[in-house]
Every structure is written in structure tokens, then in C-alpha cells.
Amino acid sequence: MNQQELALAQRKAAIEQKLTQTGEKTRLKEYVRESLQKCGYVDDLKQHCWNIIRSRPLEATTVKGLVDEIRPHAKLTLPDAVKDDLLNRIKQFIEKGQN
């Protein structure tokens, strides 16, 4: 790991610690959970899971296999608006901490 990567890792760790200590991490998680529920993402993902489960024998379905298969779909269908808003909230948190 070069010095630039080390500095970035240390900065990320400091931000993570501050998010946790202030309770902002919990608030952000709740915001994301509510936003994904409101926009229908959670229901769509559940339906996708059921479609996969129904398409194969139950004995051939494992939790790990299901997660591995669902993860790419989940990442691709994650609403940009939720990602963008979360990123903006984190940026605002960081900027407030520097003032």
C-alpha cells in the first residue's frame, strides 16, 4: 500500500468513526431503509428472490447461492436518486465536521 492509499484508508476510517460516534451512521441507514421501501425497491427485490426460488428445485437452493445470484441484480436496480442523496448527505456531514 503506497502512502496515498494509506492516507485515504486513514481518512475513510476517521469518517466512519465520526459517523458512528455521532449516531449519523444509524440515521443514514434508517433513511436508506425507508427510501428503498417507499420507492418499491424492497418489494421488487423480494419478488426477484421468489422468482429465482420458484425456478429451481428447493434442494438446489442455498442462501449463499441465492445471495450470489441476487447481488448483481440488486446493485444494478438500486435507484440512482437514493444513491445520490445518500452521497450528498455524507458530503454535508463531512463538510460540517471541517468547519
Short mmCIF file of C-alpha atoms in Angstrom, two decimals:
data_model
loop_
_atom_site.label_atom_id
_atom_site.label_comp_id
_atom_site.label_asym_id
_atom_site.label_seq_id
_atom_site.Cartn_x
_atom_site.Cartn_y
_atom_site.Cartn_z
CA MET A 1 0.00 0.00 0.00
CA ASN A 2 1.52 3.31 -1.04
CA GLN A 3 1.33 6.48 1.01
CA GLN A 4 -1.61 7.91 -0.90
CA GLU A 5 -3.65 4.74 -0.39
CA LEU A 6 -2.70 4.71 3.29
CA ALA A 7 -3.82 8.32 3.73
CA LEU A 8 -7.12 7.56 2.01
CA ALA A 9 -7.69 4.50 4.20
CA GLN A 10 -6.99 6.55 7.33
CA ARG A 11 -9.38 9.29 6.19
CA LYS A 12 -12.12 6.73 5.49
CA ALA A 13 -11.59 5.19 8.93
CA ALA A 14 -11.81 8.61 10.60
CA ILE A 15 -15.03 9.45 8.76
CA GLU A 16 -16.52 6.04 9.61
CA GLN A 17 -15.63 6.54 13.28
CA LYS A 18 -17.18 10.02 13.35
CA LEU A 19 -20.35 8.78 11.61
CA THR A 20 -20.67 6.05 14.22
CA GLN A 21 -19.87 8.21 17.25
CA THR A 22 -22.36 10.92 16.33
CA GLY A 23 -25.16 8.49 15.51
CA GLU A 24 -25.26 9.75 11.93
CA LYS A 25 -24.49 6.28 10.58
CA THR A 26 -27.65 4.91 12.20
CA ARG A 27 -29.71 7.82 10.87
CA LEU A 28 -28.34 7.31 7.35
CA LYS A 29 -29.08 3.58 7.47
CA GLU A 30 -32.66 4.29 8.52
CA TYR A 31 -33.03 6.91 5.78
CA VAL A 32 -31.81 4.43 3.15
CA ARG A 33 -34.08 1.67 4.50
CA GLU A 34 -37.13 3.95 4.37
CA SER A 35 -36.26 5.36 0.94
CA LEU A 36 -35.82 1.92 -0.59
CA GLN A 37 -39.09 0.76 0.93
CA LYS A 38 -41.01 3.82 -0.31
CA CYS A 39 -39.77 3.57 -3.89
CA GLY A 40 -40.71 -0.11 -4.16
CA TYR A 41 -37.14 -1.40 -4.39
CA VAL A 42 -37.54 -3.80 -1.46
CA ASP A 43 -40.72 -5.32 -2.86
CA ASP A 44 -39.15 -5.68 -6.31
CA LEU A 45 -36.10 -7.40 -4.84
CA LYS A 46 -38.28 -9.77 -2.80
CA GLN A 47 -40.23 -10.65 -5.93
CA HIS A 48 -36.99 -11.30 -7.80
CA CYS A 49 -35.88 -13.64 -4.98
CA TRP A 50 -39.14 -15.56 -5.12
CA ASN A 51 -38.87 -15.89 -8.89
CA ILE A 52 -35.41 -17.40 -8.54
CA ILE A 53 -36.50 -19.75 -5.75
CA ARG A 54 -39.52 -20.94 -7.73
CA SER A 55 -37.44 -21.56 -10.85
CA ARG A 56 -35.40 -24.38 -9.32
CA PRO A 57 -35.78 -27.33 -7.00
CA LEU A 58 -35.83 -26.35 -3.35
CA GLU A 59 -32.99 -28.77 -2.60
CA ALA A 60 -30.79 -26.91 -5.09
CA THR A 61 -31.35 -23.54 -3.39
CA THR A 62 -28.96 -22.29 -0.73
CA VAL A 63 -28.86 -18.93 0.98
CA LYS A 64 -25.32 -18.31 -0.29
CA GLY A 65 -26.30 -19.26 -3.83
CA LEU A 66 -29.36 -17.03 -3.69
CA VAL A 67 -27.36 -14.07 -2.37
CA ASP A 68 -24.66 -14.58 -5.01
CA GLU A 69 -27.30 -14.61 -7.74
CA ILE A 70 -29.31 -11.67 -6.42
CA ARG A 71 -26.40 -9.32 -5.61
CA PRO A 72 -25.73 -8.20 -9.23
CA HIS A 73 -29.44 -7.54 -9.83
CA ALA A 74 -29.72 -5.67 -6.53
CA LYS A 75 -26.77 -3.43 -7.38
CA LEU A 76 -27.98 -2.72 -10.91
CA THR A 77 -31.51 -1.82 -9.84
CA LEU A 78 -30.58 0.33 -6.82
CA PRO A 79 -32.22 3.71 -7.52
CA ASP A 80 -29.76 6.43 -8.52
CA ALA A 81 -31.78 9.01 -6.59
CA VAL A 82 -31.23 7.14 -3.31
CA LYS A 83 -27.51 6.69 -4.00
CA ASP A 84 -27.08 10.35 -4.96
CA ASP A 85 -29.00 11.63 -1.94
CA LEU A 86 -27.02 9.39 0.42
CA LEU A 87 -23.74 10.60 -1.06
CA ASN A 88 -24.86 14.22 -0.68
CA ARG A 89 -25.82 13.64 2.95
CA ILE A 90 -22.41 12.11 3.68
CA LYS A 91 -20.65 15.01 1.93
CA GLN A 92 -22.65 17.51 4.00
CA PHE A 93 -21.73 15.63 7.17
CA ILE A 94 -18.03 15.75 6.25
CA GLU A 95 -18.20 19.45 5.34
CA LYS A 96 -19.92 20.30 8.63
CA GLY A 97 -17.17 18.47 10.51
CA GLN A 98 -14.45 20.52 8.82
CA ASN A 99 -15.97 23.88 9.76
#
